[in-house]
PDB file of C-alpha atoms in Angstrom:
ATOM      1  CA  UNK A   8      33.810  29.946 -45.438  1.00 42.00           C
ATOM      2  CA  UNK A   9      32.690  32.971 -43.508  1.00 45.00           C
ATOM      3  CA  UNK A  10      35.138  34.856 -41.335  1.00 38.00           C
ATOM      4  CA  UNK A  11      32.969  34.136 -38.300  1.00 38.00           C
ATOM      5  CA  UNK A  12      34.065  30.511 -38.582  1.00 51.00           C
ATOM      6  CA  UNK A  13      37.292  31.433 -36.883  1.00 54.00           C
ATOM      7  CA  UNK A  14      35.317  32.625 -33.867  1.00 68.00           C
ATOM      8  CA  UNK A  15      33.593  29.252 -33.686  1.00 85.00           C
ATOM      9  CA  UNK A  16      36.859  27.357 -34.049  1.00 82.00           C
ATOM     10  CA  UNK A  17      38.153  29.220 -31.015  1.00 84.00           C
ATOM     11  CA  UNK A  18      34.969  28.410 -29.122  1.00 87.00           C
ATOM     12  CA  UNK A  19      35.182  24.732 -30.105  1.00 89.00           C
ATOM     13  CA  UNK A  20      38.726  24.610 -28.686  1.00 88.00           C
ATOM     14  CA  UNK A  21      37.309  26.262 -25.572  1.00 89.00           C
ATOM     15  CA  UNK A  22      34.723  23.471 -25.338  1.00 90.00           C
ATOM     16  CA  UNK A  23      37.507  20.885 -25.248  1.00 88.00           C
ATOM     17  CA  UNK A  24      39.435  22.962 -22.726  1.00 87.00           C
ATOM     18  CA  UNK A  25      36.453  23.392 -20.461  1.00 89.00           C
ATOM     19  CA  UNK A  26      35.554  19.724 -20.701  1.00 88.00           C
ATOM     20  CA  UNK A  27      39.100  18.727 -19.736  1.00 85.00           C
ATOM     21  CA  UNK A  28      38.560  20.467 -16.380  1.00 85.00           C
ATOM     22  CA  UNK A  29      36.181  17.660 -15.492  1.00 84.00           C
ATOM     23  CA  UNK A  30      36.687  14.767 -17.916  1.00 85.00           C
ATOM     24  CA  UNK A  31      40.116  13.208 -18.507  1.00 84.00           C
ATOM     25  CA  UNK A  32      41.297  11.321 -21.570  1.00 83.00           C
ATOM     26  CA  UNK A  33      38.063  11.238 -23.588  1.00 84.00           C
ATOM     27  CA  UNK A  34      38.961  13.674 -26.373  1.00 87.00           C
ATOM     28  CA  UNK A  35      38.068  11.141 -29.074  1.00 89.00           C
ATOM     29  CA  UNK A  36      34.676  10.492 -27.498  1.00 89.00           C
ATOM     30  CA  UNK A  37      34.028  14.202 -27.257  1.00 90.00           C
ATOM     31  CA  UNK A  38      35.056  14.690 -30.875  1.00 92.00           C
ATOM     32  CA  UNK A  39      32.485  12.097 -32.010  1.00 93.00           C
ATOM     33  CA  UNK A  40      29.775  13.551 -29.780  1.00 92.00           C
ATOM     34  CA  UNK A  41      30.309  16.987 -31.330  1.00 93.00           C
ATOM     35  CA  UNK A  42      30.243  15.511 -34.838  1.00 95.00           C
ATOM     36  CA  UNK A  43      26.845  13.979 -34.035  1.00 94.00           C
ATOM     37  CA  UNK A  44      25.562  17.179 -32.434  1.00 92.00           C
ATOM     38  CA  UNK A  45      26.658  19.410 -35.293  1.00 93.00           C
ATOM     39  CA  UNK A  46      25.410  17.144 -38.076  1.00 93.00           C
ATOM     40  CA  UNK A  47      22.211  15.881 -36.472  1.00 91.00           C
ATOM     41  CA  UNK A  48      23.303  12.283 -35.969  1.00 92.00           C
ATOM     42  CA  UNK A  49      22.719  10.019 -32.970  1.00 93.00           C
ATOM     43  CA  UNK A  50      25.547   8.131 -31.311  1.00 94.00           C
ATOM     44  CA  UNK A  51      25.677   4.573 -29.923  1.00 92.00           C
ATOM     45  CA  UNK A  52      28.365   4.159 -27.202  1.00 90.00           C
ATOM     46  CA  UNK A  53      29.785   0.845 -26.125  1.00 86.00           C
ATOM     47  CA  UNK A  54      32.193   0.336 -23.296  1.00 79.00           C
ATOM     48  CA  UNK A  55      32.555  -1.227 -19.856  1.00 76.00           C
ATOM     49  CA  UNK A  56      31.158   0.691 -16.859  1.00 76.00           C
ATOM     50  CA  UNK A  57      33.115   3.435 -15.177  1.00 75.00           C
ATOM     51  CA  UNK A  58      34.605   5.122 -18.247  1.00 76.00           C
ATOM     52  CA  UNK A  59      32.895   8.515 -17.612  1.00 79.00           C
ATOM     53  CA  UNK A  60      30.350   8.227 -20.431  1.00 82.00           C
ATOM     54  CA  UNK A  61      27.563   9.760 -18.337  1.00 83.00           C
ATOM     55  CA  UNK A  62      29.880  12.385 -16.861  1.00 84.00           C
ATOM     56  CA  UNK A  63      31.100  13.367 -20.338  1.00 87.00           C
ATOM     57  CA  UNK A  64      27.631  13.836 -21.740  1.00 88.00           C
ATOM     58  CA  UNK A  65      26.280  15.661 -18.685  1.00 88.00           C
ATOM     59  CA  UNK A  66      29.260  18.029 -18.683  1.00 89.00           C
ATOM     60  CA  UNK A  67      28.918  18.642 -22.445  1.00 91.00           C
ATOM     61  CA  UNK A  68      25.256  19.659 -21.915  1.00 91.00           C
ATOM     62  CA  UNK A  69      26.351  22.261 -19.380  1.00 91.00           C
ATOM     63  CA  UNK A  70      29.098  23.636 -21.620  1.00 92.00           C
ATOM     64  CA  UNK A  71      26.630  23.995 -24.500  1.00 92.00           C
ATOM     65  CA  UNK A  72      23.698  25.239 -22.381  1.00 91.00           C
ATOM     66  CA  UNK A  73      21.463  22.361 -23.434  1.00 92.00           C
ATOM     67  CA  UNK A  74      18.782  20.479 -21.509  1.00 92.00           C
ATOM     68  CA  UNK A  75      19.990  17.036 -20.458  1.00 92.00           C
ATOM     69  CA  UNK A  76      18.050  13.939 -19.407  1.00 92.00           C
ATOM     70  CA  UNK A  77      19.446  10.561 -18.429  1.00 91.00           C
ATOM     71  CA  UNK A  78      17.060   7.646 -18.831  1.00 91.00           C
ATOM     72  CA  UNK A  79      17.998   4.349 -17.220  1.00 90.00           C
ATOM     73  CA  UNK A  80      16.539   1.577 -19.384  1.00 90.00           C
ATOM     74  CA  UNK A  81      15.192  -1.356 -17.341  1.00 88.00           C
ATOM     75  CA  UNK A  82      13.088  -4.404 -18.219  1.00 89.00           C
ATOM     76  CA  UNK A  83       9.967  -2.839 -16.645  1.00 90.00           C
ATOM     77  CA  UNK A  84      10.239   0.486 -18.470  1.00 90.00           C
ATOM     78  CA  UNK A  85       7.204   1.462 -20.537  1.00 90.00           C
ATOM     79  CA  UNK A  86       6.972   3.715 -23.645  1.00 89.00           C
ATOM     80  CA  UNK A  87       4.913   6.187 -21.577  1.00 90.00           C
ATOM     81  CA  UNK A  88       7.826   6.449 -19.117  1.00 91.00           C
ATOM     82  CA  UNK A  89       9.867   7.694 -22.021  1.00 91.00           C
ATOM     83  CA  UNK A  90       7.658   9.946 -24.126  1.00 90.00           C
ATOM     84  CA  UNK A  91       4.950  10.862 -21.580  1.00 88.00           C
ATOM     85  CA  UNK A  92       1.272  10.131 -21.162  1.00 86.00           C
ATOM     86  CA  UNK A  93      -2.170  11.616 -20.537  1.00 79.00           C
ATOM     87  CA  UNK A  94      -3.093  12.257 -16.912  1.00 84.00           C
ATOM     88  CA  UNK A  95      -6.482  13.224 -15.439  1.00 75.00           C
ATOM     89  CA  UNK A  96      -6.642  16.624 -13.780  1.00 77.00           C
ATOM     90  CA  UNK A  97      -9.299  16.438 -11.068  1.00 78.00           C
ATOM     91  CA  UNK A  98      -9.561  20.229 -10.800  1.00 79.00           C
ATOM     92  CA  UNK A  99     -10.397  20.714 -14.476  1.00 78.00           C
ATOM     93  CA  UNK A 100     -12.016  17.299 -14.890  1.00 75.00           C
ATOM     94  CA  UNK A 101     -10.009  16.870 -18.084  1.00 82.00           C
ATOM     95  CA  UNK A 102      -7.030  14.987 -19.384  1.00 78.00           C
ATOM     96  CA  UNK A 103      -3.674  16.768 -19.708  1.00 81.00           C
ATOM     97  CA  UNK A 104      -0.440  15.822 -21.359  1.00 81.00           C
ATOM     98  CA  UNK A 105       2.479  15.069 -19.056  1.00 85.00           C
ATOM     99  CA  UNK A 106       5.624  15.097 -21.153  1.00 87.00           C
ATOM    100  CA  UNK A 107       8.326  12.514 -20.547  1.00 89.00           C
ATOM    101  CA  UNK A 108      12.089  12.834 -20.287  1.00 92.00           C
ATOM    102  CA  UNK A 109      12.471  12.539 -24.082  1.00 92.00           C
ATOM    103  CA  UNK A 110      11.695  16.290 -24.203  1.00 92.00           C
ATOM    104  CA  UNK A 111      15.270  17.510 -23.850  1.00 92.00           C
ATOM    105  CA  UNK A 112      18.217  18.390 -26.131  1.00 92.00           C
ATOM    106  CA  UNK A 113      20.646  15.684 -25.025  1.00 92.00           C
ATOM    107  CA  UNK A 114      19.229  12.295 -24.091  1.00 92.00           C
ATOM    108  CA  UNK A 115      21.410   9.625 -22.470  1.00 92.00           C
ATOM    109  CA  UNK A 116      19.680   6.307 -23.026  1.00 90.00           C
ATOM    110  CA  UNK A 117      21.682   4.270 -20.532  1.00 89.00           C
ATOM    111  CA  UNK A 118      21.900   0.535 -21.248  1.00 87.00           C
ATOM    112  CA  UNK A 119      19.348   0.767 -24.009  1.00 87.00           C
ATOM    113  CA  UNK A 120      19.463  -3.015 -24.537  1.00 86.00           C
ATOM    114  CA  UNK A 121      17.956  -3.629 -21.098  1.00 86.00           C
ATOM    115  CA  UNK A 122      14.439  -2.678 -22.158  1.00 86.00           C
ATOM    116  CA  UNK A 123      12.081  -4.664 -24.444  1.00 85.00           C
ATOM    117  CA  UNK A 124      11.350  -3.903 -28.085  1.00 85.00           C
ATOM    118  CA  UNK A 125       8.374  -1.598 -27.602  1.00 88.00           C
ATOM    119  CA  UNK A 126      10.398   0.815 -25.497  1.00 89.00           C
ATOM    120  CA  UNK A 127      13.338   0.732 -27.899  1.00 87.00           C
ATOM    121  CA  UNK A 128      10.884   1.382 -30.785  1.00 86.00           C
ATOM    122  CA  UNK A 129       9.437   4.428 -29.017  1.00 87.00           C
ATOM    123  CA  UNK A 130      12.969   5.852 -28.588  1.00 89.00           C
ATOM    124  CA  UNK A 131      14.043   5.078 -32.147  1.00 86.00           C
ATOM    125  CA  UNK A 132      10.837   6.595 -33.575  1.00 85.00           C
ATOM    126  CA  UNK A 133      11.547   9.817 -31.714  1.00 89.00           C
ATOM    127  CA  UNK A 134      15.127   9.740 -33.025  1.00 88.00           C
ATOM    128  CA  UNK A 135      13.968   9.330 -36.625  1.00 87.00           C
ATOM    129  CA  UNK A 136      10.876  11.598 -36.677  1.00 88.00           C
ATOM    130  CA  UNK A 137      12.073  14.086 -34.050  1.00 89.00           C
ATOM    131  CA  UNK A 138       8.508  14.226 -32.782  1.00 88.00           C
ATOM    132  CA  UNK A 139       6.296  12.194 -30.487  1.00 88.00           C
ATOM    133  CA  UNK A 140       2.567  11.621 -30.296  1.00 84.00           C
ATOM    134  CA  UNK A 141       0.775  11.498 -26.949  1.00 83.00           C
ATOM    135  CA  UNK A 142      -2.955  10.840 -27.162  1.00 78.00           C
ATOM    136  CA  UNK A 143      -4.116  12.721 -30.230  1.00 79.00           C
ATOM    137  CA  UNK A 144      -1.491  15.479 -30.006  1.00 82.00           C
ATOM    138  CA  UNK A 145       1.863  15.530 -31.833  1.00 86.00           C
ATOM    139  CA  UNK A 146       4.752  17.405 -30.282  1.00 89.00           C
ATOM    140  CA  UNK A 147       7.856  18.528 -32.147  1.00 90.00           C
ATOM    141  CA  UNK A 148      11.021  17.891 -30.152  1.00 90.00           C
ATOM    142  CA  UNK A 149      13.305  20.790 -29.414  1.00 89.00           C
ATOM    143  CA  UNK A 150      16.395  21.310 -31.602  1.00 88.00           C
ATOM    144  CA  UNK A 151      19.098  20.254 -31.327  1.00 89.00           C
ATOM    145  CA  UNK A 152      17.988  16.773 -30.382  1.00 91.00           C
ATOM    146  CA  UNK A 153      20.711  14.139 -29.869  1.00 91.00           C
ATOM    147  CA  UNK A 154      20.327  10.665 -28.449  1.00 92.00           C
ATOM    148  CA  UNK A 155      23.398   9.011 -26.974  1.00 91.00           C
ATOM    149  CA  UNK A 156      22.638   5.398 -26.206  1.00 90.00           C
ATOM    150  CA  UNK A 157      24.985   3.138 -24.251  1.00 87.00           C
ATOM    151  CA  UNK A 158      25.353  -0.622 -24.329  1.00 82.00           C
ATOM    152  CA  UNK A 159      27.286  -2.681 -21.792  1.00 71.00           C
ATOM    153  CA  UNK A 160      29.262  -5.338 -23.713  1.00 69.00           C
ATOM    154  CA  UNK A 161      30.016  -7.345 -20.540  1.00 65.00           C
ATOM    155  CA  UNK A 162      26.556  -8.470 -19.465  1.00 60.00           C
ATOM    156  CA  UNK A 163      24.318 -10.003 -22.124  1.00 61.00           C
ATOM    157  CA  UNK A 164      22.022 -12.064 -19.870  1.00 59.00           C
ATOM    158  CA  UNK A 165      18.524 -10.600 -19.587  1.00 58.00           C
ATOM    159  CA  UNK A 166      19.072  -8.068 -22.335  1.00 70.00           C
ATOM    160  CA  UNK A 167      17.152  -7.240 -25.516  1.00 74.00           C
ATOM    161  CA  UNK A 168      19.702  -6.584 -28.280  1.00 77.00           C
ATOM    162  CA  UNK A 169      18.719  -3.821 -30.680  1.00 79.00           C
ATOM    163  CA  UNK A 170      17.615  -5.179 -34.094  1.00 77.00           C
ATOM    164  CA  UNK A 171      20.128  -4.586 -36.848  1.00 77.00           C
ATOM    165  CA  UNK A 172      17.686  -2.394 -38.820  1.00 75.00           C
ATOM    166  CA  UNK A 173      17.228  -0.198 -35.717  1.00 80.00           C
ATOM    167  CA  UNK A 174      20.929   0.057 -34.952  1.00 87.00           C
ATOM    168  CA  UNK A 175      21.332   1.518 -38.454  1.00 90.00           C
ATOM    169  CA  UNK A 176      19.530   4.630 -37.281  1.00 90.00           C
ATOM    170  CA  UNK A 177      22.610   5.629 -35.268  1.00 93.00           C
ATOM    171  CA  UNK A 178      25.110   7.737 -37.153  1.00 94.00           C
ATOM    172  CA  UNK A 179      28.112   6.148 -35.450  1.00 95.00           C
ATOM    173  CA  UNK A 180      28.925   3.440 -32.969  1.00 94.00           C
ATOM    174  CA  UNK A 181      31.839   4.567 -30.770  1.00 92.00           C
ATOM    175  CA  UNK A 182      33.829   2.131 -28.656  1.00 89.00           C
ATOM    176  CA  UNK A 183      34.994   3.732 -25.398  1.00 85.00           C
ATOM    177  CA  UNK A 184      38.157   2.086 -24.203  1.00 85.00           C
ATOM    178  CA  UNK A 185      40.124   2.164 -20.945  1.00 86.00           C
ATOM    179  CA  UNK A 186      42.228   5.235 -20.208  1.00 85.00           C
ATOM    180  CA  UNK A 187      46.007   5.327 -20.410  1.00 87.00           C
ATOM    181  CA  UNK A 188      47.971   4.896 -17.198  1.00 92.00           C
ATOM    182  CA  UNK A 189      48.699   8.641 -16.911  1.00 91.00           C
ATOM    183  CA  UNK A 190      45.047   9.583 -17.562  1.00 88.00           C
ATOM    184  CA  UNK A 191      43.769   7.096 -15.009  1.00 87.00           C
ATOM    185  CA  UNK A 192      46.306   8.407 -12.500  1.00 92.00           C
ATOM    186  CA  UNK A 193      44.908  11.917 -13.044  1.00 88.00           C
ATOM    187  CA  UNK A 194      41.304  10.648 -12.641  1.00 85.00           C
ATOM    188  CA  UNK A 195      42.253   8.930  -9.401  1.00 88.00           C
ATOM    189  CA  UNK A 196      43.895  12.058  -8.037  1.00 87.00           C
ATOM    190  CA  UNK A 197      40.896  14.234  -8.894  1.00 84.00           C
ATOM    191  CA  UNK A 198      38.161  11.916  -7.667  1.00 79.00           C
ATOM    192  CA  UNK A 199      39.962  10.958  -4.472  1.00 84.00           C
ATOM    193  CA  UNK A 200      39.916  14.638  -3.553  1.00 81.00           C
ATOM    194  CA  UNK A 201      36.504  14.875  -1.863  1.00 74.00           C
ATOM    195  CA  UNK A 202      36.536  18.686  -2.290  1.00 75.00           C
ATOM    196  CA  UNK A 203      36.769  18.431  -6.098  1.00 72.00           C
ATOM    197  CA  UNK A 204      33.652  20.107  -7.520  1.00 70.00           C
ATOM    198  CA  UNK A 205      34.530  22.012 -10.689  1.00 76.00           C
ATOM    199  CA  UNK A 206      31.654  23.924 -12.280  1.00 81.00           C
ATOM    200  CA  UNK A 207      32.047  24.323 -16.024  1.00 85.00           C
ATOM    201  CA  UNK A 208      31.096  27.536 -17.770  1.00 88.00           C
ATOM    202  CA  UNK A 209      28.895  27.727 -20.873  1.00 89.00           C
ATOM    203  CA  UNK A 210      30.873  28.213 -24.104  1.00 90.00           C
ATOM    204  CA  UNK A 211      28.308  27.757 -26.889  1.00 91.00           C
ATOM    205  CA  UNK A 212      24.527  28.155 -27.092  1.00 90.00           C
ATOM    206  CA  UNK A 213      21.786  26.930 -29.437  1.00 90.00           C
ATOM    207  CA  UNK A 214      22.265  29.808 -31.886  1.00 90.00           C
ATOM    208  CA  UNK A 215      25.980  29.004 -32.107  1.00 91.00           C
ATOM    209  CA  UNK A 216      25.154  25.352 -32.836  1.00 92.00           C
ATOM    210  CA  UNK A 217      22.897  26.362 -35.751  1.00 90.00           C
ATOM    211  CA  UNK A 218      25.614  28.640 -37.164  1.00 90.00           C
ATOM    212  CA  UNK A 219      28.253  25.917 -36.855  1.00 91.00           C
ATOM    213  CA  UNK A 220      25.945  23.419 -38.596  1.00 91.00           C
ATOM    214  CA  UNK A 221      25.464  25.827 -41.472  1.00 90.00           C
ATOM    215  CA  UNK A 222      29.217  26.312 -41.838  1.00 90.00           C
ATOM    216  CA  UNK A 223      29.891  22.576 -41.821  1.00 92.00           C
ATOM    217  CA  UNK A 224      27.239  22.275 -44.527  1.00 91.00           C
ATOM    218  CA  UNK A 225      29.408  24.598 -46.652  1.00 90.00           C
ATOM    219  CA  UNK A 226      32.474  22.348 -46.513  1.00 93.00           C
ATOM    220  CA  UNK A 227      33.325  21.085 -49.962  1.00 94.00           C
ATOM    221  CA  UNK A 228      34.081  17.496 -50.921  1.00 95.00           C
ATOM    222  CA  UNK A 229      35.443  16.635 -54.347  1.00 95.00           C
ATOM    223  CA  UNK A 230      33.660  14.322 -56.705  1.00 95.00           C
ATOM    224  CA  UNK A 231      36.635  11.968 -56.463  1.00 95.00           C
ATOM    225  CA  UNK A 232      36.143  11.624 -52.702  1.00 96.00           C
ATOM    226  CA  UNK A 233      32.412  11.343 -53.051  1.00 96.00           C
ATOM    227  CA  UNK A 234      32.951   8.381 -55.377  1.00 96.00           C
ATOM    228  CA  UNK A 235      35.568   7.019 -52.945  1.00 96.00           C
ATOM    229  CA  UNK A 236      32.896   6.925 -50.225  1.00 97.00           C
ATOM    230  CA  UNK A 237      30.575   5.028 -52.611  1.00 96.00           C
ATOM    231  CA  UNK A 238      33.344   2.572 -53.460  1.00 96.00           C
ATOM    232  CA  UNK A 239      33.971   1.856 -49.755  1.00 96.00           C
ATOM    233  CA  UNK A 240      30.238   1.299 -49.237  1.00 96.00           C
ATOM    234  CA  UNK A 241      29.917  -1.068 -52.179  1.00 95.00           C
ATOM    235  CA  UNK A 242      33.088  -2.924 -51.076  1.00 95.00           C
ATOM    236  CA  UNK A 243      31.176  -4.038 -47.994  1.00 95.00           C
ATOM    237  CA  UNK A 244      28.258  -5.283 -50.157  1.00 94.00           C
ATOM    238  CA  UNK A 245      30.179  -6.875 -53.082  1.00 94.00           C
ATOM    239  CA  UNK A 246      33.620  -7.633 -51.695  1.00 93.00           C
ATOM    240  CA  UNK A 247      34.522 -10.110 -54.442  1.00 92.00           C
ATOM    241  CA  UNK A 248      34.332  -7.374 -57.043  1.00 91.00           C
ATOM    242  CA  UNK A 249      37.078  -5.551 -55.108  1.00 90.00           C
ATOM    243  CA  UNK A 250      39.319  -8.624 -54.746  1.00 90.00           C
ATOM    244  CA  UNK A 251      38.468  -8.814 -51.075  1.00 90.00           C
ATOM    245  CA  UNK A 252      38.348 -12.622 -51.119  1.00 90.00           C
ATOM    246  CA  UNK A 253      39.195 -13.173 -47.443  1.00 88.00           C
ATOM    247  CA  UNK A 254      36.724 -10.532 -46.342  1.00 89.00           C
ATOM    248  CA  UNK A 255      33.970 -11.953 -48.571  1.00 91.00           C
ATOM    249  CA  UNK A 256      34.068 -15.154 -46.532  1.00 92.00           C
ATOM    250  CA  UNK A 257      33.054 -13.253 -43.401  1.00 93.00           C
ATOM    251  CA  UNK A 258      30.603 -10.517 -44.512  1.00 92.00           C
ATOM    252  CA  UNK A 259      26.967 -11.531 -44.367  1.00 92.00           C
ATOM    253  CA  UNK A 260      25.469  -8.086 -45.096  1.00 91.00           C
ATOM    254  CA  UNK A 261      27.131  -4.829 -46.108  1.00 92.00           C
ATOM    255  CA  UNK A 262      26.303  -1.301 -44.998  1.00 94.00           C
ATOM    256  CA  UNK A 263      23.100   0.548 -45.803  1.00 92.00           C
ATOM    257  CA  UNK A 264      22.736   3.866 -47.767  1.00 93.00           C
ATOM    258  CA  UNK A 265      22.722   5.679 -44.452  1.00 94.00           C
ATOM    259  CA  UNK A 266      26.415   4.809 -44.200  1.00 95.00           C
ATOM    260  CA  UNK A 267      27.387   6.833 -47.253  1.00 96.00           C
ATOM    261  CA  UNK A 268      25.335   9.833 -46.084  1.00 96.00           C
ATOM    262  CA  UNK A 269      26.740   9.759 -42.554  1.00 96.00           C
ATOM    263  CA  UNK A 270      30.323   9.180 -43.705  1.00 97.00           C
ATOM    264  CA  UNK A 271      30.074  12.269 -45.906  1.00 97.00           C
ATOM    265  CA  UNK A 272      28.730  14.385 -43.040  1.00 97.00           C
ATOM    266  CA  UNK A 273      31.226  13.120 -40.481  1.00 97.00           C
ATOM    267  CA  UNK A 274      34.171  13.758 -42.863  1.00 97.00           C
ATOM    268  CA  UNK A 275      32.966  17.340 -43.410  1.00 96.00           C
ATOM    269  CA  UNK A 276      32.765  17.897 -39.647  1.00 95.00           C
ATOM    270  CA  UNK A 277      36.315  16.621 -39.187  1.00 95.00           C
ATOM    271  CA  UNK A 278      37.581  18.940 -41.872  1.00 94.00           C
ATOM    272  CA  UNK A 279      35.833  21.817 -40.136  1.00 93.00           C
ATOM    273  CA  UNK A 280      37.416  20.953 -36.802  1.00 92.00           C
ATOM    274  CA  UNK A 281      40.803  21.038 -38.565  1.00 91.00           C
ATOM    275  CA  UNK A 282      40.079  24.523 -39.946  1.00 89.00           C
ATOM    276  CA  UNK A 283      39.727  23.365 -43.553  1.00 91.00           C
ATOM    277  CA  UNK A 284      36.895  24.120 -45.955  1.00 89.00           C
ATOM    278  CA  UNK A 285      37.546  20.914 -47.929  1.00 93.00           C
ATOM    279  CA  UNK A 286      37.590  17.175 -47.118  1.00 95.00           C
ATOM    280  CA  UNK A 287      40.754  15.062 -47.297  1.00 95.00           C
ATOM    281  CA  UNK A 288      40.906  11.255 -47.748  1.00 95.00           C
ATOM    282  CA  UNK A 289      42.275  11.035 -44.209  1.00 96.00           C
ATOM    283  CA  UNK A 290      38.994  12.504 -42.845  1.00 96.00           C
ATOM    284  CA  UNK A 291      36.997   9.744 -44.507  1.00 97.00           C
ATOM    285  CA  UNK A 292      39.367   7.020 -43.329  1.00 96.00           C
ATOM    286  CA  UNK A 293      39.358   8.290 -39.718  1.00 96.00           C
ATOM    287  CA  UNK A 294      35.593   8.145 -39.218  1.00 96.00           C
ATOM    288  CA  UNK A 295      34.797   5.186 -41.534  1.00 96.00           C
ATOM    289  CA  UNK A 296      35.262   2.596 -38.696  1.00 96.00           C
ATOM    290  CA  UNK A 297      32.778   4.447 -36.450  1.00 96.00           C
ATOM    291  CA  UNK A 298      30.232   4.784 -39.277  1.00 96.00           C
ATOM    292  CA  UNK A 299      30.592   1.201 -40.574  1.00 96.00           C
ATOM    293  CA  UNK A 300      31.201  -0.945 -37.510  1.00 93.00           C
ATOM    294  CA  UNK A 301      27.523  -1.363 -36.489  1.00 93.00           C
ATOM    295  CA  UNK A 302      26.273  -1.673 -40.052  1.00 93.00           C
ATOM    296  CA  UNK A 303      28.418  -4.582 -41.323  1.00 93.00           C
ATOM    297  CA  UNK A 304      27.009  -7.967 -40.282  1.00 92.00           C
ATOM    298  CA  UNK A 305      29.519 -10.782 -40.063  1.00 92.00           C
ATOM    299  CA  UNK A 306      28.633 -14.464 -40.300  1.00 90.00           C
ATOM    300  CA  UNK A 307      29.297 -17.371 -37.947  1.00 92.00           C
ATOM    301  CA  UNK A 308      32.529 -18.209 -39.772  1.00 92.00           C
ATOM    302  CA  UNK A 309      33.960 -14.843 -38.746  1.00 89.00           C
ATOM    303  CA  UNK A 310      33.045 -15.482 -35.131  1.00 89.00           C
ATOM    304  CA  UNK A 311      34.612 -18.929 -35.304  1.00 91.00           C
ATOM    305  CA  UNK A 312      37.862 -17.524 -36.746  1.00 90.00           C
ATOM    306  CA  UNK A 313      37.953 -14.657 -34.263  1.00 90.00           C
ATOM    307  CA  UNK A 314      37.603 -11.985 -36.991  1.00 91.00           C
ATOM    308  CA  UNK A 315      36.120  -8.654 -35.856  1.00 92.00           C
ATOM    309  CA  UNK A 316      34.209  -6.046 -37.809  1.00 93.00           C
ATOM    310  CA  UNK A 317      36.965  -3.471 -37.265  1.00 93.00           C
ATOM    311  CA  UNK A 318      39.518  -5.843 -38.782  1.00 94.00           C
ATOM    312  CA  UNK A 319      37.337  -6.212 -41.881  1.00 94.00           C
ATOM    313  CA  UNK A 320      36.920  -2.422 -42.138  1.00 95.00           C
ATOM    314  CA  UNK A 321      40.676  -1.947 -41.826  1.00 95.00           C
ATOM    315  CA  UNK A 322      41.242  -4.338 -44.720  1.00 94.00           C
ATOM    316  CA  UNK A 323      38.697  -2.493 -46.865  1.00 95.00           C
ATOM    317  CA  UNK A 324      40.310   0.867 -46.162  1.00 95.00           C
ATOM    318  CA  UNK A 325      43.736  -0.524 -47.064  1.00 94.00           C
ATOM    319  CA  UNK A 326      42.665  -2.277 -50.269  1.00 93.00           C
ATOM    320  CA  UNK A 327      40.075  -0.002 -51.853  1.00 92.00           C
ATOM    321  CA  UNK A 328      41.930   2.675 -53.798  1.00 90.00           C
ATOM    322  CA  UNK A 329      40.843   6.288 -54.271  1.00 87.00           C
ATOM    323  CA  UNK A 330      39.831   6.991 -57.872  1.00 74.00           C
ATOM    324  CA  UNK A 331      39.207   3.301 -58.503  1.00 65.00           C
TER     325      UNK A 331
END
């Protein structure tokens, strides 16, 4: 790894420090957001309202000097409201392209399951192709381009759940939980001070992000651990072959090939954050739940028995051996 990597490690620590001036108790969320940003993966966030998801992403955009757009998904939203449309200019008597909010570096798709399928499809196409077509013109989206979509697990009435095949386009699904008592006390103290208005300073820019991505790409992973990732993936598809008899009763579909790719990338990013140029088994095990939890489909028997996807993943991680 190049010597400059130490400079970026210091800057990454500065990102966490600067973020902590505004956001309290969301280090794990920030870690996952940076993994997605540095490796080109999109993130699906799930958590109850009021857990600073929007504040975290908005603050991160300022710290990284990136353009940020928040899009509130509603039942009446149209694809044109997302990607843009053609408008008629009376002065020139011609049609012009008016770009939509998708033209930014960080996109917060708030409550993405509140809009119908055609709007979700427009977003997911932009995520996959990193380009949009308006009229007969195709526009390449700026890099980096990261979509952070939120879902509210509390209210399901009047929503349009993302199809399983579309959810697979997200690198990770991150559950955002309640803060600890001490962290919530600190949040209360800050936000009840009506004079609190901390302006964060930029720490990284777009050129830094490209350099960090290149350095993460140079992290090595042994063939043993590459095969371990494949074994974990196949354990979700053919659990009986791995003596996962209880889990086999509950798994309807295992993870897709995107899971192995994204697990490899996320593990490399974790190793980089820990100032290592090689991946450890612990890196894979730490991010596997985030990479797998939206890709494993459980059956009705699992729902009836109160078995969750995270419980199934935990069993797989405990029972599938390295170097099997």
